[in-house]
Short mmCIF file of N, CA and C in Angstrom, two decimals:
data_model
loop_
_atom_site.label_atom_id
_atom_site.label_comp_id
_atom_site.label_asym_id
_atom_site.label_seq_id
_atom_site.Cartn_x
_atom_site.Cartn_y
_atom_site.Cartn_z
N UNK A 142 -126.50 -21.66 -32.72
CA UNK A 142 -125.76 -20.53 -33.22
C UNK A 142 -126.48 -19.84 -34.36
N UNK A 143 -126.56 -20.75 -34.54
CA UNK A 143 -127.81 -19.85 -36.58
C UNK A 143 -128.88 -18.99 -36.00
N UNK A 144 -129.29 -19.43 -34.77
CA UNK A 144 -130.67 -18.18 -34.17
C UNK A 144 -130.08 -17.10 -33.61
N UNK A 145 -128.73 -17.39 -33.28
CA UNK A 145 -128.59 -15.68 -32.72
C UNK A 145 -128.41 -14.44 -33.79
N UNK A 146 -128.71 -13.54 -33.30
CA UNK A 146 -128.91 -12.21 -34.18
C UNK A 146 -127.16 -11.76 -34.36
N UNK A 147 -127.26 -10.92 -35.32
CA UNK A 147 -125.98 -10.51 -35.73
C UNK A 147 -125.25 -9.56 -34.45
N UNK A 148 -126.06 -8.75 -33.94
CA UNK A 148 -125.79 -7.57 -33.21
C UNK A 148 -125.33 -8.48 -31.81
N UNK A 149 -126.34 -9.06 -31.67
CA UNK A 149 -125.90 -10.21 -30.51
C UNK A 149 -124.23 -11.38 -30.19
N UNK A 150 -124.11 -11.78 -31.90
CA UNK A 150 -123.41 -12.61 -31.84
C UNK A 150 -122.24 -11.53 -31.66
N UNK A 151 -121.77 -10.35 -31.93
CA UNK A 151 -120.77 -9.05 -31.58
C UNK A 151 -120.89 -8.85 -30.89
N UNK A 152 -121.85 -8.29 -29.88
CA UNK A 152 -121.78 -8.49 -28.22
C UNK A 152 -121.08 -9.43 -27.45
N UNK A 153 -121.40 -10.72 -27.65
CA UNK A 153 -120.66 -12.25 -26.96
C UNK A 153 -119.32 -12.08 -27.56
N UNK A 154 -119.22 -11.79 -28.45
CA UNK A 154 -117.54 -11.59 -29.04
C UNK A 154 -116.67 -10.73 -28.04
N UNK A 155 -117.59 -9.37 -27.79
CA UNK A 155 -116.82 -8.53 -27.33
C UNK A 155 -116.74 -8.56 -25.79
N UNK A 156 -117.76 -9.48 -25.56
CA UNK A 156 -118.16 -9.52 -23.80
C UNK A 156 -116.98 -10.95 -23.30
N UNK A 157 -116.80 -11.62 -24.46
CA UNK A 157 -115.11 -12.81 -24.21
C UNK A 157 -114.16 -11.93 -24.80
N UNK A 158 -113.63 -11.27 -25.35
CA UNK A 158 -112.79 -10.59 -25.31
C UNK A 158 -112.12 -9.53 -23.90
N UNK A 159 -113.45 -9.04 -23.85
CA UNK A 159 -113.21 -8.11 -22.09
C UNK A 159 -112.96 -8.90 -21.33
N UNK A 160 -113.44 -9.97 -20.87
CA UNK A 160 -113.50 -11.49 -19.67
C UNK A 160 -112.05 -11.78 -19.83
N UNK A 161 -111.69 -12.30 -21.37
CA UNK A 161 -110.20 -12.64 -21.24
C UNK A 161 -109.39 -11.60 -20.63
N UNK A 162 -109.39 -10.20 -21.50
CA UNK A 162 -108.54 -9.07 -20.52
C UNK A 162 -108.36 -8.92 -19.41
N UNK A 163 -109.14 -9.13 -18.84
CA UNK A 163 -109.65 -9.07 -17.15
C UNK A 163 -108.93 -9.99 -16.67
N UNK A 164 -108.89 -11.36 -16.88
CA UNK A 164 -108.66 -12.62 -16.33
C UNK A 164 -107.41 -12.81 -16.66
N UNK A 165 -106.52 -12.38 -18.03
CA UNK A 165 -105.46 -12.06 -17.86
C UNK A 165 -104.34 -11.17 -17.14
N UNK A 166 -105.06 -9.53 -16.86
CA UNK A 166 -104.71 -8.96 -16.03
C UNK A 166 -104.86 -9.48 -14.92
N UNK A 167 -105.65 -10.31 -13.79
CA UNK A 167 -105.58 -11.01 -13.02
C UNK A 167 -104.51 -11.94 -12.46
N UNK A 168 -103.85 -12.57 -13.84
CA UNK A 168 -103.37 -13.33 -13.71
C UNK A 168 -101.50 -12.60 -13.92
N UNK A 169 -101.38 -11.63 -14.88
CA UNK A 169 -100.48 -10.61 -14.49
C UNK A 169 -100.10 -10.29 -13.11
N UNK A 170 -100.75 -9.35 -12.67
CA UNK A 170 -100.90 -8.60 -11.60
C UNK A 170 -100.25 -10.21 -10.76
N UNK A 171 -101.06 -11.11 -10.26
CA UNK A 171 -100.46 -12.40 -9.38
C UNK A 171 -99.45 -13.26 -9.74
N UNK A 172 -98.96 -13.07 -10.77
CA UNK A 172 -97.63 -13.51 -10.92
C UNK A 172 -96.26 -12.60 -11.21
N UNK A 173 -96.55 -11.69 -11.72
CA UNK A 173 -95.73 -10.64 -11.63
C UNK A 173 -95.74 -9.57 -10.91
N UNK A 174 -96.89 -9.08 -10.44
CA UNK A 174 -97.23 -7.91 -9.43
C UNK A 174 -97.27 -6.54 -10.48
N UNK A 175 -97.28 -6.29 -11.79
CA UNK A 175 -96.92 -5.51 -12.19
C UNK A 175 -98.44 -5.19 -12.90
N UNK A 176 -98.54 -3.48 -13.29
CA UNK A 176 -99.65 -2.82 -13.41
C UNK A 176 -100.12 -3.72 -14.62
N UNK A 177 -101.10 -4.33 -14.90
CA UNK A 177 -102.10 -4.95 -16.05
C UNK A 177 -102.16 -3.55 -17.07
N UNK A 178 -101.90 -2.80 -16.78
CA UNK A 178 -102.10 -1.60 -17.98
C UNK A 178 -100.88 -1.28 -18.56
N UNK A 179 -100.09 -1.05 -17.67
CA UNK A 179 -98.85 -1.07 -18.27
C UNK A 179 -98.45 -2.05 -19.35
N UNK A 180 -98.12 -3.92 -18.97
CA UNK A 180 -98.19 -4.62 -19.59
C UNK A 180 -98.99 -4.51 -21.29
N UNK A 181 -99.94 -4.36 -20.94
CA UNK A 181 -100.66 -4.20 -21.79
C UNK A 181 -100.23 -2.94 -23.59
N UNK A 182 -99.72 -1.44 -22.75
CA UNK A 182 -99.32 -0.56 -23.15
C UNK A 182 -97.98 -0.99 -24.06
N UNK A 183 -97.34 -1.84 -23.00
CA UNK A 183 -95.96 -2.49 -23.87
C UNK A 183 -96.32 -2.75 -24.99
N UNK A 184 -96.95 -4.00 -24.83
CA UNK A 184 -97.24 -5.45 -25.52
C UNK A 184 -98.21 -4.29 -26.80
N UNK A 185 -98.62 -3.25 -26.97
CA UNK A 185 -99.40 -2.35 -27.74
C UNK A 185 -98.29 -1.81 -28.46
N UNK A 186 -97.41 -1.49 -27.49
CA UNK A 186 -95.84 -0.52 -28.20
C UNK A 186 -94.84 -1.26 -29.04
N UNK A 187 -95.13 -2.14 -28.37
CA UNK A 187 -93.84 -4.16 -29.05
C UNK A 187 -94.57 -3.81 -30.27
N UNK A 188 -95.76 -4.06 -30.68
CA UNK A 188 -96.25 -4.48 -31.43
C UNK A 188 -96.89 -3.35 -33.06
N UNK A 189 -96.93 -2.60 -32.36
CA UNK A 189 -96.91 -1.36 -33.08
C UNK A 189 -96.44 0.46 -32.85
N UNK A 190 -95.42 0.35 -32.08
CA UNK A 190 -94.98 1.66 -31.83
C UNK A 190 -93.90 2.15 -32.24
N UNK A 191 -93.99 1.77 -33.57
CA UNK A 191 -93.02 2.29 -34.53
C UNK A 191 -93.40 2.03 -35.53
N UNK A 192 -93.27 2.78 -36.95
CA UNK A 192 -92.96 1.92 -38.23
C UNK A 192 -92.64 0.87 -38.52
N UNK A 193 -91.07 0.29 -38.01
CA UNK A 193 -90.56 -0.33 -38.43
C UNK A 193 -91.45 -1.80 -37.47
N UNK A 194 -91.88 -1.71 -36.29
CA UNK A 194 -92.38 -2.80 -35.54
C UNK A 194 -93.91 -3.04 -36.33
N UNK A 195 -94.44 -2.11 -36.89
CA UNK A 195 -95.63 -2.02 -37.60
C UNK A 195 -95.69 -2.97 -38.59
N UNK A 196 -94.40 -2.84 -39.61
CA UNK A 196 -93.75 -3.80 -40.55
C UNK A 196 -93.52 -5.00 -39.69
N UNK A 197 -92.74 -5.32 -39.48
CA UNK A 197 -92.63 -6.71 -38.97
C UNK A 197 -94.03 -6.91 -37.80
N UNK A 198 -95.04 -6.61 -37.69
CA UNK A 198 -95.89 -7.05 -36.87
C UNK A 198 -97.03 -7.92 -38.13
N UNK A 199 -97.13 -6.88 -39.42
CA UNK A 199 -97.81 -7.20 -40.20
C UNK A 199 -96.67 -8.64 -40.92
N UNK A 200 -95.45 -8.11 -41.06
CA UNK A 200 -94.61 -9.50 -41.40
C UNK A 200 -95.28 -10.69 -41.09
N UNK A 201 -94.94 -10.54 -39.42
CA UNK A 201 -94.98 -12.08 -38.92
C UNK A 201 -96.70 -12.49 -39.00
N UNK A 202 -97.34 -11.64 -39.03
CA UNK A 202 -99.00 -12.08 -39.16
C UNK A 202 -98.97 -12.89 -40.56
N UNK A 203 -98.84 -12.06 -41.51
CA UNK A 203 -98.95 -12.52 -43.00
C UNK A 203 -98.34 -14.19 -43.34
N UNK A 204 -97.37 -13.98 -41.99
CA UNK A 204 -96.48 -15.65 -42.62
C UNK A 204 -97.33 -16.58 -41.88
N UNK A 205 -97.79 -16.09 -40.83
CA UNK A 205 -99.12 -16.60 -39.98
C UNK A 205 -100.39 -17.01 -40.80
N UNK A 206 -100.80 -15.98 -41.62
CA UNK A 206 -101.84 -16.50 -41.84
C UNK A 206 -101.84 -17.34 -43.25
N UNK A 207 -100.74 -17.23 -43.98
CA UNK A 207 -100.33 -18.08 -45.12
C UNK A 207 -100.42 -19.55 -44.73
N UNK A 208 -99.49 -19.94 -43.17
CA UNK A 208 -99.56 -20.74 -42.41
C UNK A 208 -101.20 -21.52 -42.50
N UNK A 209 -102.11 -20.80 -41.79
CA UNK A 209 -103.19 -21.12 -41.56
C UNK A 209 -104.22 -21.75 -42.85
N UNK A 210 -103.88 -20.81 -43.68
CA UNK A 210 -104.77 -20.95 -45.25
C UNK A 210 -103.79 -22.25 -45.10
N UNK A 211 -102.58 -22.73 -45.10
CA UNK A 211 -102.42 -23.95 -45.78
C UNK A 211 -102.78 -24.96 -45.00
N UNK A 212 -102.90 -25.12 -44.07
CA UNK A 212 -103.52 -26.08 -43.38
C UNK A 212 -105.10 -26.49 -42.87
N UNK A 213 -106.06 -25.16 -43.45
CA UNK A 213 -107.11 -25.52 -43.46
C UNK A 213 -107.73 -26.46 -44.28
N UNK A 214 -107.22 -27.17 -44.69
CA UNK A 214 -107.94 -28.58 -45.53
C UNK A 214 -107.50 -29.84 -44.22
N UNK A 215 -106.65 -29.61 -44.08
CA UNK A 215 -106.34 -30.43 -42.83
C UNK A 215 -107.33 -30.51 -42.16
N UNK A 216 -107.34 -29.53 -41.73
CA UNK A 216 -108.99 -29.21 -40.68
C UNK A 216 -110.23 -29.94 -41.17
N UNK A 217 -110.16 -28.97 -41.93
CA UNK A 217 -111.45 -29.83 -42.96
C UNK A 217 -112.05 -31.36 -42.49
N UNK A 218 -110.78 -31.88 -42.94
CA UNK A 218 -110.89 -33.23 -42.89
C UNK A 218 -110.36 -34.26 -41.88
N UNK A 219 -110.30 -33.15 -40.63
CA UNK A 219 -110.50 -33.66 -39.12
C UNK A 219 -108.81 -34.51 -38.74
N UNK A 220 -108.33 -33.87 -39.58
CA UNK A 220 -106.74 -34.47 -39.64
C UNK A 220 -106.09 -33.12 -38.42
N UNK A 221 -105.73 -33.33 -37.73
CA UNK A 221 -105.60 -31.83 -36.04
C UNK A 221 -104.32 -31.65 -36.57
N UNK A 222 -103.77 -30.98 -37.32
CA UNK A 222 -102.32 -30.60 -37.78
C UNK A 222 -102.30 -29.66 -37.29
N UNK A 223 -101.32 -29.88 -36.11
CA UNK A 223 -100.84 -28.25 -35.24
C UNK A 223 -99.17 -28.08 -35.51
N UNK A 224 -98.56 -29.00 -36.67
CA UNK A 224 -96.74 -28.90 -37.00
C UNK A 224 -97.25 -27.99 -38.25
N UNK A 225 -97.64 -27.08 -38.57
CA UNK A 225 -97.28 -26.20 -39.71
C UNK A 225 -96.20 -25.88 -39.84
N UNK A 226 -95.89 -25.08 -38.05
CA UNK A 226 -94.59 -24.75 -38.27
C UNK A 226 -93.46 -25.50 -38.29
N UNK A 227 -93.80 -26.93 -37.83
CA UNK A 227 -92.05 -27.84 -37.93
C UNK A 227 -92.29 -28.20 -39.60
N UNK A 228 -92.94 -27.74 -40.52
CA UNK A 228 -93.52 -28.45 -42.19
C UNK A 228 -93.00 -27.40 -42.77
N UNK A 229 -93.05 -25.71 -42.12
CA UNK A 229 -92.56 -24.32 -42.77
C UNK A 229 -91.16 -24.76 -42.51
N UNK A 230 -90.62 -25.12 -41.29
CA UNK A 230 -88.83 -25.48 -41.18
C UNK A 230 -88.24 -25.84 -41.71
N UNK A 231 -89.44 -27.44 -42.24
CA UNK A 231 -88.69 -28.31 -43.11
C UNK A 231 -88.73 -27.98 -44.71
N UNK A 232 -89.64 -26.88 -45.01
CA UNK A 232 -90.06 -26.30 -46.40
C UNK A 232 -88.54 -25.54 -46.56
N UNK A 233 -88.26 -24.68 -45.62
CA UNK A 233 -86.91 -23.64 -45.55
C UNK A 233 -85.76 -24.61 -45.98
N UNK A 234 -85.71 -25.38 -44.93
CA UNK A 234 -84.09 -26.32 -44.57
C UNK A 234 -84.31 -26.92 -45.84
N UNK A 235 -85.08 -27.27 -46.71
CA UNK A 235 -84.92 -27.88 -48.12
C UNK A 235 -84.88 -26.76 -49.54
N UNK A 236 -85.46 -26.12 -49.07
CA UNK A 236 -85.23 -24.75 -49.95
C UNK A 236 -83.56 -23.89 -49.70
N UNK A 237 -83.29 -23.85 -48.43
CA UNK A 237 -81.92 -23.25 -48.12
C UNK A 237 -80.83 -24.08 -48.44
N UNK A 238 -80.76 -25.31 -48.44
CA UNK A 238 -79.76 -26.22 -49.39
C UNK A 238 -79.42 -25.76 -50.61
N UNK A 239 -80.30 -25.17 -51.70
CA UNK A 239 -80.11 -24.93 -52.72
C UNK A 239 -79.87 -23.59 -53.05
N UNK A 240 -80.49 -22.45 -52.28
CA UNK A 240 -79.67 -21.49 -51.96
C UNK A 240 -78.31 -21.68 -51.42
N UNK A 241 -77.81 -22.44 -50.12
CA UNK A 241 -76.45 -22.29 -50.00
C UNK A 241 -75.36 -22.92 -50.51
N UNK A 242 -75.91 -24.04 -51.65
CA UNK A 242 -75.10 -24.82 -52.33
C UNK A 242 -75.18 -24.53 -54.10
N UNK A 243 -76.06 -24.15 -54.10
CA UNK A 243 -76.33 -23.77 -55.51
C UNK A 243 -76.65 -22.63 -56.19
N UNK A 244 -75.89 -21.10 -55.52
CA UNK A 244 -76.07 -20.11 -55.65
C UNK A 244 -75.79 -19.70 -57.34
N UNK A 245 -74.82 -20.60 -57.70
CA UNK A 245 -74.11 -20.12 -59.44
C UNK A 245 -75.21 -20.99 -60.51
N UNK A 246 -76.42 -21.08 -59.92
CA UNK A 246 -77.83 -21.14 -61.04
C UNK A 246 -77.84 -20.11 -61.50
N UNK A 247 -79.07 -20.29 -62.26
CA UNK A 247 -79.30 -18.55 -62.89
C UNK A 247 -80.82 -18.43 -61.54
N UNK A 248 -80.18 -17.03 -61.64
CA UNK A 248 -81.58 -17.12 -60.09
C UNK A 248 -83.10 -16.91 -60.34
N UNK A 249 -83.12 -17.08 -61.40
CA UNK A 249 -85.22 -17.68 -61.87
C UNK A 249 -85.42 -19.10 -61.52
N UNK A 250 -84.38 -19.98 -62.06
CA UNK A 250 -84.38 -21.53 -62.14
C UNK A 250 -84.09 -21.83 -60.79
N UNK A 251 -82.80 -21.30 -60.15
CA UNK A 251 -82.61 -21.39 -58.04
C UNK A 251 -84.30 -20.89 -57.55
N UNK A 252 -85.09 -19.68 -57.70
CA UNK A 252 -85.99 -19.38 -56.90
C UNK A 252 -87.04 -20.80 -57.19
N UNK A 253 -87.18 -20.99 -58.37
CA UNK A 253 -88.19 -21.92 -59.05
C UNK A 253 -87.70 -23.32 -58.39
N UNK A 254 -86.26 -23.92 -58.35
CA UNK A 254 -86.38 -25.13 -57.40
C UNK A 254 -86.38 -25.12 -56.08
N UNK A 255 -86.18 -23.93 -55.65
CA UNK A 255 -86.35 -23.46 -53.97
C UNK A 255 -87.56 -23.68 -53.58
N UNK A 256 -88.47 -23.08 -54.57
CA UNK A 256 -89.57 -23.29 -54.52
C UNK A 256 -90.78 -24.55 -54.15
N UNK A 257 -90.43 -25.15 -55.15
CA UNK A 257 -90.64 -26.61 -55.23
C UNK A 257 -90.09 -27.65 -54.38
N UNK A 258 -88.74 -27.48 -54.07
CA UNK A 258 -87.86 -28.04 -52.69
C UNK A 258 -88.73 -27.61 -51.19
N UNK A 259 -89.05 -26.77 -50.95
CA UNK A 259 -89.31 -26.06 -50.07
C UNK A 259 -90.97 -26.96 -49.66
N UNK A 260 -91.95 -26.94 -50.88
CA UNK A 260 -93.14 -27.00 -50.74
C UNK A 260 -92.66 -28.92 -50.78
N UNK A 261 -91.55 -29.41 -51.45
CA UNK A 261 -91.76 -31.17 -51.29
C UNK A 261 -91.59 -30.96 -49.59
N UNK A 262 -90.07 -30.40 -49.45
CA UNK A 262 -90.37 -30.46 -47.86
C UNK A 262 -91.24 -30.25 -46.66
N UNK A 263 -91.79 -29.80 -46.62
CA UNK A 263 -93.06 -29.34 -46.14
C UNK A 263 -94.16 -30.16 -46.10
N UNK A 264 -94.50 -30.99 -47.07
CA UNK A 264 -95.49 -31.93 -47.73
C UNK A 264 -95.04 -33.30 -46.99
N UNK A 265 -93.72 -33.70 -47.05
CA UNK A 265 -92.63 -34.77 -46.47
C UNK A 265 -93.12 -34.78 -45.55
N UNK A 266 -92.43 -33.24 -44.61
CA UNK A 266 -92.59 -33.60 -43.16
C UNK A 266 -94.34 -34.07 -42.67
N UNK A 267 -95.20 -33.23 -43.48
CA UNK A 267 -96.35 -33.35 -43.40
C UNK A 267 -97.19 -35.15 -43.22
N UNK A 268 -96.09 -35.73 -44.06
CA UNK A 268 -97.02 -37.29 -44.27
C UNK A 268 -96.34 -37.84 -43.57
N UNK A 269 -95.25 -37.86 -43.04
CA UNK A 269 -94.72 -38.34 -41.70
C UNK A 269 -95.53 -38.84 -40.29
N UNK A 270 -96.78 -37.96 -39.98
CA UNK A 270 -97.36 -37.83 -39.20
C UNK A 270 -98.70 -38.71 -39.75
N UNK A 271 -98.94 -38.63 -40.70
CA UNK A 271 -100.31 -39.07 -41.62
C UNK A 271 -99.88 -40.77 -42.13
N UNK A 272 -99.03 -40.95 -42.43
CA UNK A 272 -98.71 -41.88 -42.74
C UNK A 272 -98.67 -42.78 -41.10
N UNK A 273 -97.99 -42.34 -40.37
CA UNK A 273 -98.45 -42.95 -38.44
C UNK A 273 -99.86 -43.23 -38.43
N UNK A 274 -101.10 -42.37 -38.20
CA UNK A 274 -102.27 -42.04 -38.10
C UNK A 274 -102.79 -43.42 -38.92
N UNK A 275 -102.38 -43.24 -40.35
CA UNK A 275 -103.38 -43.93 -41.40
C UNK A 275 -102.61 -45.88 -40.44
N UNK A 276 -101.64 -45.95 -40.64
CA UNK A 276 -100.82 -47.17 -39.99
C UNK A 276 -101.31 -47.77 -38.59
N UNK A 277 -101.05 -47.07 -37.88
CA UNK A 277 -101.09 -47.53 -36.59
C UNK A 277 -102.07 -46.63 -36.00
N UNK A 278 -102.61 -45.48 -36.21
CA UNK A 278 -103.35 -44.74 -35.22
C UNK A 278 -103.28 -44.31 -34.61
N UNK A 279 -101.62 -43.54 -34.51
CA UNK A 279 -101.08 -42.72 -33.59
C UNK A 279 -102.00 -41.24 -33.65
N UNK A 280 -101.62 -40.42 -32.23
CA UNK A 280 -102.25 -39.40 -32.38
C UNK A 280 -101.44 -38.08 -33.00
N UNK A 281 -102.38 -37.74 -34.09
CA UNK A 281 -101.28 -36.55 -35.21
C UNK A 281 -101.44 -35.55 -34.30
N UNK A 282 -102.23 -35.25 -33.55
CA UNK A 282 -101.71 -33.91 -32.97
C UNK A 282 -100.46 -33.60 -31.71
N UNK A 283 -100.11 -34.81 -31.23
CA UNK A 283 -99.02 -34.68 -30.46
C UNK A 283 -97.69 -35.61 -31.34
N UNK A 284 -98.07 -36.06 -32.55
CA UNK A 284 -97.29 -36.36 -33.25
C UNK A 284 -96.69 -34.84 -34.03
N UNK A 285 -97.49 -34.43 -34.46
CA UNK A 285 -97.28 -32.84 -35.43
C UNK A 285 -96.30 -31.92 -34.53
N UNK A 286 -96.96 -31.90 -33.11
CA UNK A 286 -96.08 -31.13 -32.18
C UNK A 286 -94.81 -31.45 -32.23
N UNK A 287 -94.42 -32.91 -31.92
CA UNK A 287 -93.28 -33.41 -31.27
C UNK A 287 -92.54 -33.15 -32.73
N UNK A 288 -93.22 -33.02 -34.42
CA UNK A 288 -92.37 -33.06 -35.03
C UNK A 288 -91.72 -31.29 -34.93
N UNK A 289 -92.55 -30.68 -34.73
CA UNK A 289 -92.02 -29.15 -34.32
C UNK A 289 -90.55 -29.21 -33.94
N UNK A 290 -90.65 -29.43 -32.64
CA UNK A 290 -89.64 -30.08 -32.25
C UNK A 290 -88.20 -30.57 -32.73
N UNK A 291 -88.49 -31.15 -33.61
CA UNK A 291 -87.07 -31.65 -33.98
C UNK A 291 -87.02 -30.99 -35.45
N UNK A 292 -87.93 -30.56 -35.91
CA UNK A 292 -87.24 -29.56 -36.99
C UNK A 292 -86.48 -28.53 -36.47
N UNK A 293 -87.40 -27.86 -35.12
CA UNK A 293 -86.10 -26.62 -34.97
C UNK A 293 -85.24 -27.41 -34.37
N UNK A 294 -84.49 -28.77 -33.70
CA UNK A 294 -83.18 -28.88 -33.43
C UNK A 294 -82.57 -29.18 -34.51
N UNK A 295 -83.12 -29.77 -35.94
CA UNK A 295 -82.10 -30.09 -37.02
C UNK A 295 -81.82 -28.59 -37.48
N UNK A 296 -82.55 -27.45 -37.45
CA UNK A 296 -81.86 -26.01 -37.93
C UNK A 296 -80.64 -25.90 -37.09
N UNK A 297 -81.11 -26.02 -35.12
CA UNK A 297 -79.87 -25.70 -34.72
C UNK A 297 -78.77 -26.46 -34.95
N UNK A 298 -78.73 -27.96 -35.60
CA UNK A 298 -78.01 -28.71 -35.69
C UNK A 298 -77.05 -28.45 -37.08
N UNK A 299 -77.85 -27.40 -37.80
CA UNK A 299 -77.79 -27.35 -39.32
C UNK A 299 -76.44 -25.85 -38.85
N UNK A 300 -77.10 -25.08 -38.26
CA UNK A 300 -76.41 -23.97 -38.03
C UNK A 300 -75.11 -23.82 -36.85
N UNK A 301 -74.81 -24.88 -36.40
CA UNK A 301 -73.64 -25.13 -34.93
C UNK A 301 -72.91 -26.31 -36.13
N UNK A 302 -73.24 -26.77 -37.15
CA UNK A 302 -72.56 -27.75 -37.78
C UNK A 302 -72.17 -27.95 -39.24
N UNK A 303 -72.57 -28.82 -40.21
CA UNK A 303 -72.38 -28.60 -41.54
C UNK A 303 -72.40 -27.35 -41.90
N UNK A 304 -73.75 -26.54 -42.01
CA UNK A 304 -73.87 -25.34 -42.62
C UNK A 304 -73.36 -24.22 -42.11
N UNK A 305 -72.37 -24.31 -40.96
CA UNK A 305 -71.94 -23.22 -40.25
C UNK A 305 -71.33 -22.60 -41.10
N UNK A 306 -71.69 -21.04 -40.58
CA UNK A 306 -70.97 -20.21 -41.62
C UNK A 306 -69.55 -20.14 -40.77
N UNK A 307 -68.46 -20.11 -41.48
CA UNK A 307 -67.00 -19.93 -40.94
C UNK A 307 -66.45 -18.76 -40.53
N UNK A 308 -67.56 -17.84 -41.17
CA UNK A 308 -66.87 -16.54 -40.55
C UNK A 308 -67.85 -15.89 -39.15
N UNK A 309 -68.34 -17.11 -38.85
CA UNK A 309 -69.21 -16.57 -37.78
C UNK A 309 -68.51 -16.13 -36.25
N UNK A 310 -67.61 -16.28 -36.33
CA UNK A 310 -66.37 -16.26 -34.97
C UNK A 310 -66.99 -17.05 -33.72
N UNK A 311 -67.30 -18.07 -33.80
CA UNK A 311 -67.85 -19.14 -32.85
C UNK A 311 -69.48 -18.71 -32.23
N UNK A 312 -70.06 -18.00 -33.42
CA UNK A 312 -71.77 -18.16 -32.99
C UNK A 312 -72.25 -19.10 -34.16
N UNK A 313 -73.21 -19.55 -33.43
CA UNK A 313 -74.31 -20.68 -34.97
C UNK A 313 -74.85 -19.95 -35.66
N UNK A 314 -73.87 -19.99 -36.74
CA UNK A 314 -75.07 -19.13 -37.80
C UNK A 314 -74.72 -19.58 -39.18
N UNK A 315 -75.60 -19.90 -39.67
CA UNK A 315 -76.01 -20.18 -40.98
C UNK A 315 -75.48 -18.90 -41.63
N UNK A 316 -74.62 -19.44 -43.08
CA UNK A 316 -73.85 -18.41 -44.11
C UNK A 316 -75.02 -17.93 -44.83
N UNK A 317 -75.48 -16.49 -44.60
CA UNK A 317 -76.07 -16.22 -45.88
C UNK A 317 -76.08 -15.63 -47.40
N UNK A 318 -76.80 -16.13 -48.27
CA UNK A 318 -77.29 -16.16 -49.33
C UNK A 318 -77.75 -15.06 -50.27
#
């Protein structure tokens, strides 16, 4: 990789980028039958054909790549952590306790233990998996997954139960804050 030229290594970028398009439209077109351009046009419009989708496109990237920055030490150090997101669930569901139970703080000192709640949780769910690995030698990357997993059923469990909001007229939803 260090011998290829710059101009080159952007070519191969852009020449797997086209291959994937292709091979995805391929794979469109034979399972759905539907125009690969069209699809495409959507999935362009979903994603930015509006203001407001513009905003939440850059939203959900940004929480994405916050995601990513925090788990690149993981990487680093050959630890395959693919539960960011069941570690972000469990960061929330410990941070939202204290939002929905402890709203009559003064709200510098609530954001500041939300804060800190949020990042122990996260860290928790995190050594869950590491603590297996270092023990027994389980594998963290289908360990990390499977914890995915049951973080989002303890939300739905959180939101159909204890934390149900009461005025929800029989949908799961969490009271907000």
């Amino acid at each position: 990789r260090d011998g290829i030229e710059p101009y080159k290594a952007w070519l191969i970028r852009l020449a797997a980028v086209l291959i994937s398009l292709i091979v995805c439209a391929g794979v469109i077109f034979a399972l759905t039958g539907l125009n690969p351009i069209e699809v495409y046009k959507g999935v362009f419009d979903g994603a930015v054909g509006t203001k407001r989708r513009v905003w939440m496109t850059i939203r959900d990237t940004l929480v994405l790549l916050c995601i990513a920055i925090g788990i690149t030490p993981a990487f680093k150090m050959r630890f395959w952590n693919i539960g960011a997101e069941g570690q972000m669930i469990m960061g929330a569901i410990f941070a939202s306790y204290f939002a929905l139970f402890h709203a009559d703080w003064n709200h510098w000192v609530l954001l500041a233990v939300m804060a800190l709640t949020g990042i122990l949780g996260g860290a928790l769910w995190g050594l869950i998996p590491a603590f297996f690995k270092a023990k027994y030698g389980t594998n963290e990357t289908l360990f990390t997954l499977m914890l995915n997993y049951i973080a989002l059923y303890l939300v739905s469990w959180l939101q159909d139960g204890p934390w149900r909001d009461p005025g929800s007229q029989g949908f799961g939803k969490i009271a907000r804050f």
